[in-house]
Amino acid sequence: MMNKIITRDLNLWYGDFHALKKVNAAFQANRITAIIGPSGCGKSTLLRVFNRMNDFVEGVRTEGEVLIDDLNVLDPAADLVSLRKKIGMVFQRPNPFPLSIYENIVFGARIRGTRAKRGEMDEIVETSLRSVLLWNELKDKLRSSALRLSLEQEQRLCIARLIAVKPDVLLMDEPCSTLDPQATERIENLMRELKNNYTIVIVTHNMQQAARVSDDTGFMLLGELIEFNETKDIFSSPKDKRTEDYITGRYG
Amino acid sequence: MRKFREFIIEKLVLLCGIASIFFVVLIFLFLLKEGFAVFKTVHPFAFLGGKSWYPISEPPRLGILPLILGSILVTVGAAIISIPIGVGCAIYIAEIAPKKTKEILKAGIELLAAIPSVVLGFIGMVTIVPLAKMLFHLPTGLTALSGSIMLAFMAMPTIVSIAEDALYSVPKTYKEGALAMGATHWQAIWRVMLRAASSGILAAVMLGIGRVIGETMAVMMITGNAAVIPHSFFAPVRTLTATIAAEMGEAVIGSEHYFALFAIGIVLFVISFGINVTADLFLHKRQ
Ligand SMILES: Nc1ncnc2c1ncn2[C@@H]1O[C@H](COP(=O)(O)OP(=O)(O)OP(=O)(O)O)[C@@H](O)[C@H]1O
Ligand SMILES: [Mg+2]
């Protein structure tokens, strides 16, 4: 097994508020890691450290190291554009751009000024849509707006547009929270398929989902990573009392 | 008793509503009646397409093509100037400016909107006009260009504030999504946010232009008022609005000239109405 993302004594403050406290964890390649914990414990914050999305928040300060492929992401000199190409993020609410389906998928190529030929672009669109199982549904309306899709299709499209730039890591922040149970199940199946090629980190409020889909699980509480282990161990024999309390439903 | 009061108030409000509609209809009918009278003597095509406007010659020649072209020229010029600057300014305020600068700019824009148009016209007359004359070596600085520049200042507040609003209401998730994919701030603005705000921005532009078309005093002071077909931005022009304002006082009531001015009013009305409806369509598309 290969460590893809390693955090070392990671601390983060929003102004005076200490949101991540000495987080040490190793996320493995080609596995799905779930981050669980009550609302406000810092799950999203941790995820957004990996692609430096917290940079856009005023008054943020980080300490420690986050190594992705042995490169320190927190290095002020890190190349954010290639970092964000390598690490795609799926948001809680599907956020396809107000462009056509086709343009959504080639967006990544366009912003990098890739002068790909029309045929290559078409190919990228097809493979990306195929890998999220949308090709058959959408192949005849690639030029229509991406905003007229169902929520599930939108979320798949958002995954597809990340896949189009061939990332290594997919960060998913509660990607199913707006979907119904059937759609959620289908997205989970998709995740299982995708993990062969990507490292997936998923934040979820839903413990059943973490148990169903993930290989490893980290439990966070008030900015601390309390426990990090294989999912089956976390759910069958949690080592920390607080983890046990949470998974048995004694916290909100 | 309570119920009765409610009843009275409701009816009063209804009455106000009806009254306003009634007056609008009345004005409209009056405009149509007086305006269409001119077509008894001049064919509508000759009126709209006629190349000379000599309303007091004998017989009067009532072709408003020079005036229409004058209005179009001044408006197009104002649009060319105000749209890029206005939209650029909106982008700057909505996305780029630090908080303080933003507040100052917004206050400045509001101030600009509050300057009465006569005052702007007057300022334009003593600044833009001599400047245009000197820079382009013209016999007179009272040109379409001068009018366009000044009208651009009038359209700008409308364009900036509505376009800024449109940009501001673009869901933050679009921008986040673009940034998370490695887009630069500018790419996120250009490729995603402007697209998302496009109908609002178009509405902003339309309303700005609507303001320009209807403007009278300032253009009258600054464009030279020559009712001839303009051949360039550097020539004096006269607009539809300025014509009505300048000539209504001297037109003999009931004369052909008088009716012709009302017909110009109809033309203006149709143009403004068209622009407002288009702007409305864009705004509604947004919701
Ligand atoms: N931009 C910010 N400025 C200040 N504080 C913030 C900011 N973003 C988050 N926080 C705080 O940091 C803490 C962690 O937030 P975070 O969004 O990471 O929690 P979360 O575990 O993802 O919660 P949820 O399950 O509700 O999504 C919360 O207490 C939150 O109030
Ligand atoms: Mg969260």
XYZ file of C-alpha atoms and ligand atoms in Angstrom:
571
model
C 0.000 0.000 0.000
C 1.148 3.461 -0.848
C 0.620 6.602 1.158
C -0.797 9.266 -1.092
C -1.541 12.065 1.326
C 0.281 12.434 4.612
C -0.444 15.129 7.160
C 2.097 15.883 9.851
C 1.112 17.904 12.886
C -1.319 19.854 10.809
C -2.809 22.844 12.597
C -5.181 25.386 11.170
C -6.663 28.555 12.589
C -9.485 30.707 11.309
C -8.388 33.912 12.986
C -8.220 32.883 16.646
C -10.314 29.790 16.187
C -8.251 26.607 16.249
C -10.067 24.491 13.656
C -7.576 21.660 13.094
C -5.465 20.421 15.958
C -2.310 18.436 15.280
C -3.821 16.202 12.663
C -1.621 13.244 11.738
C -2.928 10.861 9.129
C -1.952 8.921 6.035
C -4.417 8.503 3.204
C -3.705 5.583 0.967
C -3.752 5.389 -2.778
C -6.532 3.483 -4.492
C -8.607 3.366 -1.387
C -11.605 5.285 -0.190
C -11.085 7.072 3.072
C -14.094 8.452 4.891
C -13.903 11.322 7.328
C -16.737 11.340 9.809
C -17.601 13.424 12.817
C -20.245 15.787 14.123
C -21.068 19.058 12.422
C -18.386 21.709 12.760
C -15.607 19.322 13.771
C -13.404 20.366 10.840
C -14.032 17.699 8.204
C -14.476 20.134 5.339
C -11.621 22.232 6.605
C -9.281 19.246 6.504
C -10.391 18.365 2.999
C -9.879 21.904 1.824
C -6.356 21.974 3.113
C -5.419 19.311 0.586
C -6.218 21.489 -2.420
C -5.519 24.750 -0.626
C -9.069 26.016 -0.994
C -8.774 27.546 2.452
C -6.421 30.069 0.919
C -9.473 32.029 -0.155
C -10.656 32.496 3.409
C -9.397 35.608 5.095
C -7.315 35.195 8.224
C -6.450 31.539 7.750
C -3.174 30.250 9.141
C -1.792 26.764 8.790
C 1.126 24.977 10.409
C 2.664 21.596 9.806
C 2.999 19.591 6.642
C 0.736 18.033 4.094
C 2.655 15.797 1.752
C 1.075 14.660 -1.455
C 3.437 12.474 -3.464
C 6.188 13.746 -1.150
C 5.555 17.364 -2.082
C 4.579 19.745 0.665
C 1.292 21.216 -0.421
C 1.470 23.962 2.183
C 4.677 25.324 0.751
C 3.874 28.942 -0.165
C 5.698 28.380 -3.440
C 3.608 25.334 -4.365
C 2.140 25.472 -7.850
C -1.553 25.681 -7.054
C -2.726 25.261 -10.603
C -1.042 21.900 -11.060
C -1.941 20.945 -7.500
C -5.612 21.528 -8.215
C -5.350 19.657 -11.450
C -3.999 16.680 -9.570
C -6.553 16.963 -6.784
C -10.137 17.336 -7.867
C -12.934 18.374 -5.547
C -16.590 17.404 -5.608
C -18.875 19.675 -3.639
C -21.893 19.088 -1.504
C -24.256 20.786 -3.902
C -23.570 19.796 -7.486
C -22.131 22.876 -9.147
C -21.948 22.374 -12.887
C -21.021 25.621 -14.615
C -23.713 27.477 -16.541
C -22.240 26.170 -19.773
C -23.052 23.257 -22.028
C -22.387 19.724 -20.870
C -19.530 19.548 -23.342
C -17.960 22.805 -22.165
C -18.203 21.700 -18.548
C -16.063 18.706 -19.281
C -13.450 20.464 -21.358
C -13.319 23.332 -18.859
C -10.165 22.000 -17.253
C -8.456 21.728 -20.608
C -9.601 25.187 -21.636
C -8.329 26.973 -18.564
C -4.955 25.400 -19.111
C -4.945 26.739 -22.642
C -4.657 23.249 -24.050
C -4.759 23.613 -27.795
C -6.280 20.195 -28.281
C -7.841 19.368 -31.606
C -11.563 19.096 -31.838
C -11.308 15.318 -32.117
C -9.198 15.018 -28.988
C -11.628 17.164 -27.052
C -14.489 14.985 -28.237
C -12.584 11.979 -27.049
C -11.948 13.469 -23.614
C -15.646 14.222 -23.315
C -16.615 10.721 -24.273
C -14.187 8.905 -21.967
C -14.989 11.160 -19.043
C -18.716 10.733 -19.471
C -18.293 6.997 -19.916
C -16.345 6.700 -16.710
C -19.199 8.241 -14.752
C -21.752 6.213 -16.708
C -23.423 9.213 -18.276
C -22.406 8.760 -21.881
C -25.434 6.851 -23.053
C -27.830 9.249 -21.374
C -26.199 12.435 -22.558
C -24.389 11.715 -25.799
C -27.144 13.306 -27.868
C -27.367 16.520 -25.883
C -23.780 17.465 -25.250
C -24.453 20.998 -26.428
C -27.399 21.649 -24.172
C -27.053 23.378 -20.845
C -25.669 21.432 -17.926
C -28.166 23.150 -15.656
C -31.089 21.150 -16.971
C -29.881 17.812 -15.633
C -31.140 15.950 -12.585
C -29.166 16.443 -9.381
C -27.597 13.024 -9.716
C -26.587 13.664 -13.311
C -25.179 17.035 -12.272
C -23.075 15.455 -9.564
C -21.817 12.816 -11.990
C -20.998 15.526 -14.472
C -19.007 17.335 -11.798
C -17.029 14.148 -11.252
C -16.603 13.730 -14.995
C -15.155 17.176 -15.467
C -12.541 16.356 -12.836
C -11.725 13.026 -14.417
C -11.214 14.837 -17.712
C -7.978 16.362 -16.418
C -6.745 13.026 -15.063
C -6.351 13.813 -11.374
C -4.857 11.421 -8.795
C -7.035 12.336 -5.884
C -10.759 13.003 -5.631
C -11.930 14.960 -2.618
C -15.646 14.648 -1.999
C -17.401 16.814 0.543
C -20.722 15.156 1.330
C -21.298 14.433 -2.361
C -24.587 12.621 -1.808
C -26.262 14.881 0.706
C -28.647 16.336 -1.874
C -29.429 12.993 -3.516
C -32.115 10.413 -2.857
C -31.162 6.928 -1.585
C -31.169 5.295 -5.016
C -28.990 7.983 -6.541
C -26.730 7.801 -3.503
C -26.294 4.083 -3.989
C -25.406 4.553 -7.644
C -22.841 7.235 -6.795
C -21.347 4.909 -4.189
C -21.032 2.197 -6.812
C -19.316 4.689 -9.041
C -16.891 5.511 -6.252
C -16.002 1.851 -5.804
C -15.247 1.694 -9.484
C -13.220 4.874 -9.483
C -11.017 3.872 -6.581
C -9.081 1.552 -8.865
C -7.617 4.620 -10.477
C -7.911 7.327 -7.865
C -7.377 8.037 -4.232
C -10.707 9.087 -2.813
C -11.347 11.004 0.375
C -14.984 11.478 1.256
C -16.484 13.568 4.005
C -19.809 12.277 5.141
C -22.372 12.850 7.829
C -23.831 9.502 7.135
C -22.180 6.716 9.092
C -23.865 3.986 7.100
C -22.371 5.505 4.013
C -18.901 5.528 5.535
C -19.329 1.918 6.583
C -20.634 0.885 3.161
C -18.218 2.600 0.883
C -14.934 3.312 2.598
C -11.846 1.230 3.265
C -10.438 3.507 5.935
C -12.198 5.909 8.254
C -11.051 8.856 10.294
C -13.173 10.181 13.125
C -12.856 13.834 13.994
C -14.077 15.775 16.985
C -13.584 19.477 17.674
C -10.708 19.774 15.242
C -8.884 16.690 16.428
C -8.484 13.472 14.518
C -9.486 11.093 17.284
C -9.065 7.823 15.502
C -7.967 6.693 12.081
C -8.118 3.081 11.047
C -9.536 0.558 8.649
C -13.253 1.052 8.419
C -14.165 -2.386 9.607
C -12.039 -1.925 12.730
C -13.412 1.496 13.484
C -16.955 0.261 13.289
C -16.456 -3.096 14.997
C -13.907 -2.274 17.647
C -13.280 1.433 18.099
C -10.318 2.083 20.332
C -11.402 5.458 21.639
C -14.432 5.895 23.838
C -15.446 9.027 21.915
C -15.429 7.184 18.610
C -17.580 4.494 20.091
C -20.007 7.061 21.448
C -20.262 8.705 18.051
C -20.804 5.601 15.967
C -23.337 4.259 18.378
C -25.196 7.494 17.980
C -24.608 9.186 21.276
C -23.526 12.511 19.679
C -25.538 14.608 17.256
C -65.857 48.919 11.935
C -62.421 47.439 11.411
C -63.738 45.607 8.412
C -65.211 48.753 6.997
C -61.902 50.554 7.285
C -60.152 47.723 5.514
C -62.755 47.949 2.807
C -62.274 51.677 2.319
C -58.502 51.394 2.242
C -58.626 48.549 -0.226
C -60.888 50.496 -2.531
C -58.742 53.603 -2.253
C -55.662 51.676 -3.237
C -57.570 50.139 -6.094
C -58.623 53.584 -7.179
C -55.007 54.748 -7.216
C -54.100 51.787 -9.363
C -56.884 52.435 -11.786
C -56.103 56.148 -11.882
C -52.498 55.560 -12.817
C -53.456 53.163 -15.577
C -56.120 55.591 -16.729
C -53.642 58.441 -17.012
C -51.114 56.327 -18.830
C -53.749 55.291 -21.335
C -54.902 58.875 -21.681
C -51.395 60.125 -22.374
C -50.835 57.317 -24.795
C -54.061 58.030 -26.678
C -53.257 61.712 -26.834
C -49.814 60.940 -28.191
C -51.260 58.632 -30.824
C -54.025 61.042 -31.839
C -51.713 64.027 -32.231
C -48.905 62.008 -33.754
C -50.894 60.135 -36.348
C -52.394 63.371 -37.609
C -49.167 64.095 -39.435
C -49.591 61.019 -41.584
C -52.555 62.673 -43.264
C -50.092 64.796 -45.178
C -46.860 62.803 -45.026
C -46.606 59.113 -45.810
C -45.160 57.173 -42.816
C -42.243 55.967 -44.956
C -41.497 59.454 -46.160
C -41.605 60.586 -42.568
C -39.277 57.887 -41.223
C -37.013 57.739 -44.266
C -37.043 61.374 -45.390
C -33.601 62.913 -45.522
C -34.450 66.487 -44.718
C -36.038 68.086 -41.744
C -37.138 71.619 -42.608
C -40.294 71.949 -40.562
C -40.823 75.637 -41.192
C -40.092 75.831 -44.888
C -43.064 76.148 -47.219
C -44.226 73.447 -47.672
C -42.572 71.886 -44.609
C -40.294 68.936 -45.243
C -40.717 66.425 -42.473
C -38.187 63.624 -42.872
C -36.779 62.439 -39.571
C -34.047 60.148 -40.871
C -31.308 62.608 -39.844
C -32.756 62.728 -36.346
C -33.062 58.959 -36.088
C -29.497 58.576 -37.296
C -28.385 61.270 -34.872
C -29.990 59.433 -31.982
C -28.551 56.111 -33.113
C -25.063 57.521 -33.599
C -24.953 59.195 -30.220
C -26.428 56.140 -28.518
C -24.130 53.644 -30.215
C -21.171 55.813 -29.320
C -22.291 56.029 -25.716
C -22.803 52.262 -25.643
C -19.348 51.573 -27.058
C -17.839 53.732 -24.349
C -20.009 52.861 -21.389
C -20.503 49.105 -21.765
C -16.883 47.977 -21.446
C -16.080 50.553 -18.790
C -19.313 49.936 -16.899
C -19.067 46.150 -16.968
C -15.370 46.329 -16.148
C -16.129 48.563 -13.215
C -18.864 46.179 -12.065
C -16.415 43.277 -12.188
C -13.895 45.289 -10.259
C -16.383 46.252 -7.579
C -17.989 42.828 -7.282
C -14.891 40.688 -7.401
C -11.599 42.447 -7.132
C -11.726 45.643 -5.132
C -10.775 45.567 -1.448
C -13.661 46.395 0.843
C -12.761 50.048 1.361
C -12.223 50.807 -2.311
C -15.474 49.058 -3.051
C -17.436 51.278 -0.695
C -15.828 54.400 -2.092
C -16.487 53.357 -5.676
C -20.088 52.485 -4.986
C -20.637 55.845 -3.315
C -18.972 57.529 -6.286
C -21.245 55.761 -8.726
C -24.290 56.784 -6.743
C -23.059 60.342 -6.730
C -22.637 60.249 -10.485
C -26.195 59.016 -10.821
C -27.412 61.880 -8.701
C -25.956 64.663 -10.833
C -28.816 66.316 -12.732
C -28.408 65.852 -16.440
C -28.435 69.592 -17.164
C -25.489 69.996 -14.870
C -23.651 67.170 -16.599
C -24.491 68.779 -19.922
C -23.161 72.079 -18.740
C -19.956 70.529 -17.452
C -19.607 68.638 -20.726
C -20.095 71.851 -22.650
C -17.194 73.574 -20.975
C -14.871 70.554 -20.803
C -15.514 67.854 -23.409
C -16.537 70.231 -26.168
C -13.413 72.418 -26.234
C -11.260 69.376 -25.682
C -12.782 67.552 -28.657
C -12.349 70.635 -30.796
C -8.706 70.957 -29.883
C -7.754 67.269 -30.015
C -9.347 66.479 -33.364
C -8.851 69.916 -34.951
C -12.551 70.345 -35.622
C -14.375 73.538 -36.548
C -16.640 72.854 -33.568
C -16.494 70.567 -30.586
C -20.267 70.192 -30.566
C -20.285 66.729 -32.100
C -21.858 63.310 -31.802
C -18.692 62.142 -30.111
C -18.956 64.753 -27.371
C -22.560 63.748 -26.829
C -21.621 60.082 -26.682
C -18.923 60.660 -24.102
C -21.235 62.588 -21.892
C -24.114 60.171 -22.259
C -21.729 57.372 -21.394
C -21.324 59.021 -18.018
C -25.065 58.959 -17.595
C -25.458 55.324 -18.600
C -22.561 54.170 -16.460
C -24.227 54.287 -13.007
C -27.147 52.193 -14.232
C -24.891 49.689 -15.949
C -22.465 49.420 -13.067
C -24.990 49.006 -10.305
C -27.207 46.483 -12.069
C -24.297 44.490 -13.510
C -22.606 44.458 -10.131
C -25.787 43.160 -8.603
C -25.967 40.431 -11.225
C -22.388 39.381 -10.576
C -22.908 39.477 -6.857
C -25.848 37.111 -7.058
C -23.958 34.459 -9.010
C -23.888 31.433 -6.694
C -20.553 31.228 -4.887
C -20.394 27.541 -5.743
C -19.652 28.344 -9.394
C -16.634 30.350 -8.482
C -15.464 27.769 -5.971
C -15.852 24.996 -8.499
C -13.806 26.863 -11.049
C -11.082 27.777 -8.569
C -10.932 24.217 -7.279
C -10.240 23.097 -10.824
C -7.211 25.312 -10.939
C -8.733 28.318 -12.676
C -7.199 31.672 -11.849
C -9.462 34.280 -10.345
C -9.732 36.001 -13.702
C -10.539 32.762 -15.506
C -13.262 32.046 -12.986
C -14.717 35.504 -13.621
C -14.397 35.399 -17.384
C -15.394 31.842 -18.118
C -17.949 31.147 -15.434
C -19.218 34.157 -13.512
C -19.808 36.454 -16.466
C -21.588 33.620 -18.197
C -23.747 33.001 -15.163
C -24.546 36.699 -14.850
C -24.978 37.284 -18.564
C -28.710 37.920 -18.600
C -28.437 40.356 -15.716
C -25.575 42.127 -17.418
C -27.508 42.361 -20.667
C -30.415 43.842 -18.761
C -28.033 46.344 -17.188
C -26.782 47.344 -20.616
C -30.296 47.673 -21.983
C -31.455 49.862 -19.113
C -28.335 51.986 -19.437
C -28.992 52.472 -23.114
C -32.639 53.175 -22.395
C -31.525 56.043 -20.237
C -29.295 57.355 -23.031
C -32.006 57.243 -25.676
C -34.416 59.233 -23.555
C -31.905 61.846 -22.474
C -32.672 65.315 -23.772
C -31.246 68.351 -22.070
C -27.638 67.334 -22.001
C -27.483 66.149 -25.610
C -29.185 69.283 -26.728
C -26.476 71.365 -25.125
C -23.615 69.392 -26.485
C -24.246 67.769 -29.865
C -24.516 70.870 -32.015
C -28.149 70.404 -33.003
C -27.667 70.190 -36.753
C -30.497 68.235 -38.310
C -28.424 66.818 -41.144
C -27.457 63.270 -41.873
C -24.245 62.752 -39.909
C -21.300 61.196 -41.715
C -19.018 60.658 -38.747
C -18.744 60.880 -34.995
C -16.996 64.203 -35.468
C -19.989 65.905 -37.041
C -22.716 67.778 -35.192
C -25.965 65.860 -34.913
C -29.409 66.312 -33.554
C -31.346 63.655 -31.711
C -35.053 62.884 -31.661
C -35.415 64.074 -28.095
C -33.553 67.312 -28.630
C -35.724 68.079 -31.635
C -38.914 67.830 -29.640
C -37.547 69.873 -26.771
C -36.116 72.572 -28.992
C -39.032 73.004 -31.358
C -42.167 72.319 -29.372
C -42.215 75.838 -28.019
C -42.275 77.477 -31.415
C -44.462 74.995 -33.294
C -47.919 76.389 -33.977
C -50.485 74.192 -32.305
C -52.359 72.195 -34.931
C -49.737 72.731 -37.583
C -48.031 69.923 -39.441
C -44.844 70.702 -37.556
C -46.665 70.272 -34.268
C -48.117 66.920 -35.291
C -44.729 65.813 -36.592
C -43.169 66.434 -33.193
C -45.773 64.200 -31.607
C -45.030 61.556 -34.220
C -41.391 61.759 -33.184
C -42.640 61.168 -29.664
C -44.301 57.967 -30.844
C -41.068 56.817 -32.463
C -39.192 57.474 -29.237
C -41.838 55.705 -27.253
C -41.609 52.626 -29.448
C -37.820 52.541 -29.127
C -37.814 52.962 -25.346
C -40.591 50.477 -24.931
C -38.716 47.927 -27.020
C -35.576 48.393 -24.973
C -37.364 48.120 -21.648
C -39.203 45.004 -22.712
C -35.947 43.397 -23.842
C -34.281 44.305 -20.563
C -37.233 42.840 -18.701
C -37.000 39.635 -20.674
C -33.343 39.272 -19.740
C -34.037 40.005 -16.092
C -36.799 37.446 -15.949
C -34.718 34.841 -17.675
C -32.360 35.213 -14.762
C -34.956 34.222 -12.181
N -14.329 30.662 6.859
C -14.396 30.394 8.156
N -14.144 31.355 9.055
C -14.218 31.082 10.382
N -14.540 29.906 10.895
C -14.810 28.892 10.046
C -14.753 29.091 8.635
N -15.086 27.937 8.025
C -15.331 27.064 9.040
N -15.165 27.627 10.230
C -15.328 26.980 11.535
O -14.435 25.894 11.594
C -15.070 24.771 12.153
C -14.958 23.594 11.226
O -15.707 23.878 10.070
P -15.909 22.811 8.936
O -16.709 23.434 7.870
O -14.613 22.233 8.557
O -16.773 21.715 9.692
P -17.425 20.394 9.120
O -16.936 19.290 9.971
O -17.210 20.268 7.675
O -18.937 20.654 9.454
P -20.213 20.189 8.633
O -20.382 18.749 8.936
O -21.304 21.014 9.212
O -19.961 20.459 7.190
C -16.497 25.153 12.476
O -16.596 25.449 13.834
C -16.725 26.393 11.668
O -17.578 27.278 12.347
Mg -18.507 20.430 5.934
